[in-house]
Short mmCIF file of C-alpha atoms in Angstrom, two decimals:
data_model
loop_
_atom_site.label_atom_id
_atom_site.label_comp_id
_atom_site.label_asym_id
_atom_site.label_seq_id
_atom_site.Cartn_x
_atom_site.Cartn_y
_atom_site.Cartn_z
CA UNK A 1 -48.55 -90.75 -52.72
CA UNK A 2 -45.30 -88.77 -52.88
CA UNK A 3 -43.51 -87.64 -56.04
CA UNK A 4 -39.71 -87.55 -55.82
CA UNK A 5 -37.15 -86.34 -58.38
CA UNK A 6 -33.79 -88.10 -58.25
CA UNK A 7 -30.40 -87.22 -59.72
CA UNK A 8 -28.25 -90.25 -58.92
CA UNK A 9 -28.39 -94.00 -58.44
CA UNK A 10 -27.93 -93.47 -54.69
CA UNK A 11 -30.98 -91.18 -54.55
CA UNK A 12 -32.94 -93.67 -56.68
CA UNK A 13 -32.06 -96.57 -54.37
CA UNK A 14 -33.23 -94.56 -51.35
CA UNK A 15 -36.48 -93.52 -53.04
CA UNK A 16 -37.23 -97.13 -54.03
CA UNK A 17 -37.33 -98.07 -50.34
CA UNK A 18 -40.28 -95.73 -49.75
CA UNK A 19 -43.90 -96.85 -50.09
CA UNK A 20 -46.42 -95.08 -52.32
CA UNK A 21 -43.72 -93.10 -54.10
CA UNK A 22 -43.57 -92.12 -57.76
CA UNK A 23 -39.98 -91.46 -58.84
CA UNK A 24 -39.12 -89.01 -61.61
CA UNK A 25 -35.89 -88.71 -63.61
CA UNK A 26 -35.58 -85.56 -65.75
CA UNK A 27 -34.93 -86.09 -69.46
CA UNK A 28 -35.35 -83.79 -72.47
CA UNK A 29 -36.45 -84.81 -75.95
CA UNK A 30 -34.77 -82.53 -78.46
CA UNK A 31 -31.61 -80.44 -78.03
CA UNK A 32 -33.31 -77.62 -79.95
CA UNK A 33 -34.22 -76.42 -76.43
CA UNK A 34 -30.62 -75.16 -76.19
CA UNK A 35 -31.31 -72.52 -78.85
CA UNK A 36 -31.15 -74.21 -82.27
CA UNK A 37 -33.72 -74.80 -84.95
CA UNK A 38 -34.98 -71.23 -85.11
CA UNK A 39 -34.80 -68.36 -87.63
CA UNK A 40 -32.70 -66.47 -85.08
CA UNK A 41 -30.18 -69.34 -84.97
CA UNK A 42 -30.13 -69.33 -88.80
CA UNK A 43 -28.86 -65.73 -88.76
CA UNK A 44 -26.39 -65.98 -85.85
CA UNK A 45 -22.63 -66.04 -86.33
CA UNK A 46 -21.22 -69.49 -85.62
CA UNK A 47 -19.17 -68.34 -82.61
CA UNK A 48 -22.18 -66.53 -81.10
CA UNK A 49 -24.39 -69.59 -81.63
CA UNK A 50 -21.85 -71.92 -80.00
CA UNK A 51 -21.51 -69.47 -77.10
CA UNK A 52 -25.31 -69.50 -76.63
CA UNK A 53 -25.41 -73.32 -76.67
CA UNK A 54 -22.55 -73.58 -74.16
CA UNK A 55 -24.20 -71.07 -71.82
CA UNK A 56 -27.52 -72.92 -71.91
CA UNK A 57 -25.87 -76.30 -71.28
CA UNK A 58 -24.16 -74.82 -68.23
CA UNK A 59 -27.54 -73.56 -67.01
CA UNK A 60 -28.95 -77.11 -67.35
CA UNK A 61 -26.02 -78.56 -65.43
CA UNK A 62 -26.63 -76.06 -62.63
CA UNK A 63 -30.18 -77.32 -62.05
CA UNK A 64 -30.84 -79.07 -58.75
CA UNK A 65 -31.84 -82.12 -60.83
CA UNK A 66 -29.93 -81.95 -64.14
CA UNK A 67 -31.32 -84.07 -66.99
CA UNK A 68 -30.14 -87.68 -67.12
CA UNK A 69 -30.18 -87.55 -70.94
CA UNK A 70 -31.15 -85.40 -73.91
CA UNK A 71 -32.06 -86.53 -77.43
CA UNK A 72 -29.68 -84.66 -79.72
CA UNK A 73 -32.31 -84.56 -82.48
CA UNK A 74 -36.09 -84.64 -82.69
CA UNK A 75 -38.47 -84.32 -85.66
CA UNK A 76 -36.97 -81.20 -87.29
CA UNK A 77 -33.67 -79.48 -88.12
CA UNK A 78 -31.98 -77.99 -85.05
CA UNK A 79 -28.59 -76.90 -86.47
CA UNK A 80 -26.88 -79.66 -84.42
CA UNK A 81 -27.43 -82.99 -86.21
CA UNK A 82 -29.51 -84.50 -88.96
CA UNK A 83 -32.71 -86.30 -87.98
CA UNK A 84 -34.37 -89.46 -89.28
CA UNK A 85 -37.68 -89.46 -91.10
CA UNK A 86 -40.25 -90.16 -88.39
CA UNK A 87 -43.58 -89.04 -89.81
CA UNK A 88 -45.86 -91.03 -92.07
CA UNK A 89 -48.91 -90.14 -94.10
CA UNK A 90 -51.04 -88.12 -93.59
CA UNK A 91 -48.98 -86.14 -91.03
CA UNK A 92 -45.96 -85.77 -93.31
CA UNK A 93 -48.21 -84.09 -95.89
CA UNK A 94 -48.68 -81.25 -93.40
CA UNK A 95 -45.35 -81.16 -91.53
CA UNK A 96 -42.23 -81.03 -93.70
CA UNK A 97 -39.19 -82.80 -92.23
CA UNK A 98 -36.89 -82.36 -95.23
CA UNK A 99 -34.64 -79.57 -93.94
CA UNK A 100 -31.61 -81.26 -92.34
CA UNK A 101 -33.07 -84.76 -92.71
CA UNK A 102 -30.41 -87.50 -92.93
CA UNK A 103 -27.51 -85.03 -92.47
CA UNK A 104 -24.58 -85.66 -90.11
CA UNK A 105 -23.41 -83.80 -87.00
CA UNK A 106 -22.49 -80.11 -87.36
CA UNK A 107 -19.64 -78.22 -85.68
CA UNK A 108 -22.19 -76.79 -83.23
CA UNK A 109 -23.53 -80.30 -82.63
CA UNK A 110 -20.08 -81.57 -81.69
CA UNK A 111 -19.71 -78.70 -79.24
CA UNK A 112 -23.04 -79.68 -77.65
CA UNK A 113 -22.01 -83.35 -77.46
CA UNK A 114 -18.67 -82.53 -75.84
CA UNK A 115 -20.19 -80.09 -73.33
CA UNK A 116 -23.06 -82.42 -72.36
CA UNK A 117 -20.79 -85.45 -71.89
CA UNK A 118 -18.03 -83.55 -70.09
CA UNK A 119 -17.62 -83.97 -66.34
CA UNK A 120 -15.44 -80.85 -66.05
CA UNK A 121 -18.44 -78.49 -66.18
CA UNK A 122 -20.75 -80.45 -63.88
CA UNK A 123 -22.54 -83.77 -64.10
CA UNK A 124 -22.44 -85.70 -67.37
CA UNK A 125 -25.69 -85.53 -69.36
CA UNK A 126 -26.00 -88.52 -71.69
CA UNK A 127 -26.95 -88.31 -75.37
CA UNK A 128 -30.08 -90.18 -76.39
CA UNK A 129 -29.63 -91.23 -80.04
CA UNK A 130 -33.34 -91.66 -80.82
CA UNK A 131 -34.38 -89.51 -83.82
CA UNK A 132 -30.77 -88.94 -84.95
CA UNK A 133 -30.22 -89.71 -88.64
CA UNK A 134 -28.25 -92.84 -89.51
CA UNK A 135 -25.43 -90.57 -90.72
CA UNK A 136 -25.23 -88.69 -87.41
CA UNK A 137 -25.55 -91.93 -85.41
CA UNK A 138 -22.60 -93.47 -87.30
CA UNK A 139 -20.46 -90.42 -86.45
CA UNK A 140 -21.56 -90.46 -82.81
CA UNK A 141 -20.90 -94.20 -82.42
CA UNK A 142 -17.34 -93.73 -83.71
CA UNK A 143 -16.80 -90.96 -81.15
CA UNK A 144 -18.14 -93.15 -78.33
CA UNK A 145 -16.14 -96.21 -79.42
CA UNK A 146 -12.94 -94.17 -79.32
CA UNK A 147 -13.76 -92.70 -75.91
CA UNK A 148 -14.68 -96.07 -74.39
CA UNK A 149 -11.54 -97.72 -75.80
CA UNK A 150 -9.35 -95.07 -74.17
CA UNK A 151 -11.48 -94.90 -70.97
CA UNK A 152 -12.59 -98.48 -70.21
CA UNK A 153 -13.36 -97.59 -66.57
CA UNK A 154 -15.36 -94.48 -67.52
CA UNK A 155 -17.54 -95.71 -70.37
CA UNK A 156 -20.22 -93.56 -71.95
CA UNK A 157 -23.28 -95.74 -72.63
CA UNK A 158 -25.21 -95.34 -75.89
CA UNK A 159 -28.92 -94.92 -75.19
CA UNK A 160 -31.84 -95.15 -77.60
CA UNK A 161 -34.74 -94.33 -75.30
CA UNK A 162 -37.76 -95.35 -77.40
CA UNK A 163 -37.00 -97.47 -80.43
CA UNK A 164 -37.51 -100.82 -82.13
CA UNK A 165 -35.53 -103.20 -84.34
CA UNK A 166 -35.50 -102.83 -88.14
CA UNK A 167 -34.02 -106.26 -88.91
CA UNK A 168 -31.18 -104.97 -91.12
CA UNK A 169 -27.74 -106.46 -90.48
CA UNK A 170 -25.88 -103.15 -90.81
CA UNK A 171 -26.59 -99.42 -90.55
CA UNK A 172 -25.52 -98.97 -94.18
CA UNK A 173 -27.99 -101.59 -95.42
CA UNK A 174 -30.79 -99.86 -93.47
CA UNK A 175 -30.29 -96.71 -95.58
CA UNK A 176 -29.76 -98.29 -99.01
CA UNK A 177 -33.44 -97.62 -99.74
CA UNK A 178 -35.11 -94.35 -98.76
CA UNK A 179 -37.65 -94.44 -95.93
CA UNK A 180 -40.88 -94.50 -97.93
CA UNK A 181 -44.09 -96.38 -97.08
CA UNK A 182 -43.28 -99.20 -99.53
CA UNK A 183 -40.09 -100.02 -97.59
CA UNK A 184 -42.15 -100.59 -94.44
CA UNK A 185 -45.14 -102.41 -95.90
CA UNK A 186 -44.42 -106.13 -96.27
CA UNK A 187 -41.87 -107.14 -93.62
CA UNK A 188 -42.64 -108.23 -90.07
CA UNK A 189 -40.47 -105.51 -88.49
CA UNK A 190 -40.65 -101.78 -89.28
CA UNK A 191 -37.76 -101.28 -91.72
CA UNK A 192 -37.15 -97.52 -91.57
CA UNK A 193 -33.69 -96.33 -90.54
CA UNK A 194 -35.05 -94.59 -87.43
CA UNK A 195 -35.07 -98.11 -85.96
CA UNK A 196 -32.05 -100.11 -84.82
CA UNK A 197 -30.03 -102.47 -86.99
CA UNK A 198 -28.19 -105.56 -85.71
CA UNK A 199 -24.88 -103.67 -85.99
CA UNK A 200 -26.23 -100.92 -83.74
CA UNK A 201 -27.53 -103.45 -81.21
CA UNK A 202 -23.93 -104.63 -80.83
CA UNK A 203 -22.58 -101.08 -80.52
CA UNK A 204 -25.14 -100.27 -77.80
CA UNK A 205 -24.44 -103.55 -76.01
CA UNK A 206 -20.66 -103.02 -76.10
CA UNK A 207 -21.07 -99.53 -74.63
CA UNK A 208 -23.18 -101.01 -71.78
CA UNK A 209 -26.07 -98.88 -73.00
CA UNK A 210 -29.84 -99.27 -73.25
CA UNK A 211 -32.58 -99.66 -75.83
CA UNK A 212 -36.06 -98.75 -74.62
CA UNK A 213 -38.54 -100.75 -76.72
CA UNK A 214 -41.38 -98.44 -77.60
CA UNK A 215 -45.13 -99.03 -77.50
CA UNK A 216 -45.85 -97.44 -80.89
CA UNK A 217 -47.30 -100.21 -83.05
CA UNK A 218 -46.42 -98.19 -86.16
CA UNK A 219 -42.72 -98.51 -85.28
CA UNK A 220 -42.78 -102.14 -84.14
CA UNK A 221 -44.15 -103.84 -87.25
CA UNK A 222 -44.71 -103.63 -90.97
CA UNK A 223 -47.70 -101.63 -92.20
CA UNK A 224 -49.68 -104.60 -93.57
CA UNK A 225 -49.05 -106.69 -90.45
CA UNK A 226 -50.14 -103.92 -88.07
CA UNK A 227 -53.31 -103.35 -90.10
CA UNK A 228 -54.09 -107.07 -89.91
CA UNK A 229 -53.54 -107.34 -86.14
CA UNK A 230 -55.43 -104.09 -85.42
CA UNK A 231 -58.49 -105.40 -87.28
CA UNK A 232 -58.74 -108.52 -85.08
CA UNK A 233 -62.16 -108.93 -83.50
CA UNK A 234 -60.91 -111.47 -80.92
CA UNK A 235 -59.30 -109.36 -78.18
CA UNK A 236 -57.34 -112.25 -76.68
CA UNK A 237 -55.84 -113.30 -80.03
CA UNK A 238 -55.02 -109.67 -80.79
CA UNK A 239 -53.13 -109.32 -77.51
CA UNK A 240 -51.21 -112.54 -78.22
CA UNK A 241 -50.15 -111.29 -81.66
CA UNK A 242 -49.05 -107.92 -80.29
CA UNK A 243 -47.13 -109.71 -77.51
CA UNK A 244 -45.39 -111.84 -80.16
CA UNK A 245 -44.47 -108.78 -82.21
CA UNK A 246 -43.14 -106.92 -79.17
CA UNK A 247 -41.05 -109.99 -78.27
CA UNK A 248 -39.84 -110.28 -81.90
CA UNK A 249 -38.27 -106.82 -81.57
CA UNK A 250 -36.56 -107.80 -78.30
CA UNK A 251 -35.36 -111.13 -79.72
CA UNK A 252 -33.99 -109.43 -82.84
CA UNK A 253 -31.69 -107.30 -80.66
CA UNK A 254 -30.67 -110.20 -78.41
CA UNK A 255 -30.01 -112.45 -81.41
CA UNK A 256 -27.81 -109.73 -82.94
CA UNK A 257 -25.67 -109.70 -79.78
CA UNK A 258 -25.73 -113.50 -79.60
CA UNK A 259 -25.23 -113.95 -75.86
CA UNK A 260 -27.03 -113.71 -72.53
CA UNK A 261 -25.82 -110.18 -71.80
CA UNK A 262 -27.90 -109.00 -74.76
CA UNK A 263 -30.84 -108.94 -72.36
CA UNK A 264 -29.01 -106.42 -70.14
CA UNK A 265 -29.53 -103.63 -72.69
CA UNK A 266 -33.29 -104.02 -73.16
CA UNK A 267 -35.70 -101.75 -71.31
CA UNK A 268 -39.16 -100.42 -72.13
CA UNK A 269 -39.41 -96.85 -73.41
CA UNK A 270 -43.11 -96.52 -74.11
CA UNK A 271 -43.21 -93.00 -75.64
CA UNK A 272 -46.71 -92.73 -74.14
CA UNK A 273 -46.00 -88.99 -73.74
CA UNK A 274 -45.41 -88.72 -77.51
CA UNK A 275 -47.86 -88.59 -80.41
CA UNK A 276 -47.78 -92.33 -81.02
CA UNK A 277 -50.20 -94.91 -82.37
CA UNK A 278 -50.15 -97.02 -79.21
CA UNK A 279 -50.52 -100.81 -79.31
CA UNK A 280 -54.30 -101.15 -79.17
CA UNK A 281 -54.75 -103.09 -75.88
CA UNK A 282 -52.12 -101.06 -73.98
CA UNK A 283 -53.01 -97.40 -74.30
CA UNK A 284 -51.32 -96.10 -71.14
CA UNK A 285 -49.06 -97.02 -68.22
CA UNK A 286 -52.14 -98.35 -66.43
CA UNK A 287 -52.04 -101.34 -68.81
CA UNK A 288 -48.38 -102.26 -68.18
CA UNK A 289 -49.32 -105.12 -65.81
CA UNK A 290 -51.52 -106.55 -68.58
CA UNK A 291 -48.63 -106.30 -71.07
CA UNK A 292 -46.35 -108.05 -68.58
CA UNK A 293 -48.85 -110.88 -68.15
CA UNK A 294 -49.39 -111.23 -71.91
CA UNK A 295 -45.64 -111.41 -72.58
CA UNK A 296 -45.24 -114.04 -69.85
CA UNK A 297 -48.17 -116.06 -71.14
CA UNK A 298 -46.83 -116.01 -74.70
CA UNK A 299 -43.34 -117.12 -73.70
CA UNK A 300 -44.60 -119.88 -71.40
CA UNK A 301 -47.29 -121.20 -73.73
CA UNK A 302 -45.18 -121.31 -76.90
CA UNK A 303 -41.66 -121.59 -75.41
CA UNK A 304 -41.12 -118.86 -77.98
CA UNK A 305 -37.55 -118.47 -79.33
CA UNK A 306 -36.33 -120.48 -76.34
CA UNK A 307 -32.76 -120.70 -77.65
CA UNK A 308 -32.57 -116.91 -77.18
CA UNK A 309 -33.65 -117.03 -73.54
CA UNK A 310 -30.03 -117.99 -72.71
CA UNK A 311 -31.11 -119.84 -69.57
CA UNK A 312 -33.41 -117.12 -68.24
CA UNK A 313 -36.97 -117.95 -67.23
CA UNK A 314 -39.90 -115.99 -68.74
CA UNK A 315 -40.29 -114.19 -65.39
CA UNK A 316 -36.63 -113.12 -65.45
CA UNK A 317 -36.91 -111.98 -69.06
#
């Protein structure tokens, strides 16, 4: 088996023709790697900090295989943009996410966004909005909408690499209540604002972007529901219920868009390399064929949400 890194669609298409080949695309989770989020950055003059960020972005763009995308935020403050609450009990009792949580984009953050997305200093590196606070996402979406309106033939897609749907109609309604455990307990979907509202599904769709549905059960469903499914003794029934929940997240996004092209934005972004509570029957990439079969079986057996298939077959979906 050969491992190949690719940097363009052309290289990807060529690599896909090879047999026994694993293809890698470089991405980075957390723009703190550019020099933010440290005590040193806290003490730096703004112009020196921005100079450091710009220099490090240029270094990334000079790589033989520059990253395809970078998440602007991760779990903690990085001096660039506010992050969403992502940690639940008991982890959040040990790791404090409060500094910078729910803030917007800083001046340094805007410099990073402009430099990463620019094509004047090398290849464009896309922003992955996962982990960004709702406030910073709103600001970023406005920036992207303006760019794409002015540059319809050079659109910048919005990407959320590993996320789920929260079921709220708007971004604002998703942050009316703070992200505490009670907010996520009773509903079928996981209601925290780290997940994607219907309004955001439309923004991502209109930008010709992508949502990678994640394989973290704690982000796909409400706390009580996940506890109930996880305690199932019948493995087959448990897999069927997890398949239904996974599909519910996909259908929520497609329903928000309201047309066939809603399916174009949905991918799978497992987050298997993260510290997730994986869906019990699918603990690694080895189980992806089983997930595929379970999703197919569920759709075919129940004709589940057939009005949202928009003419596609279960295999095509």
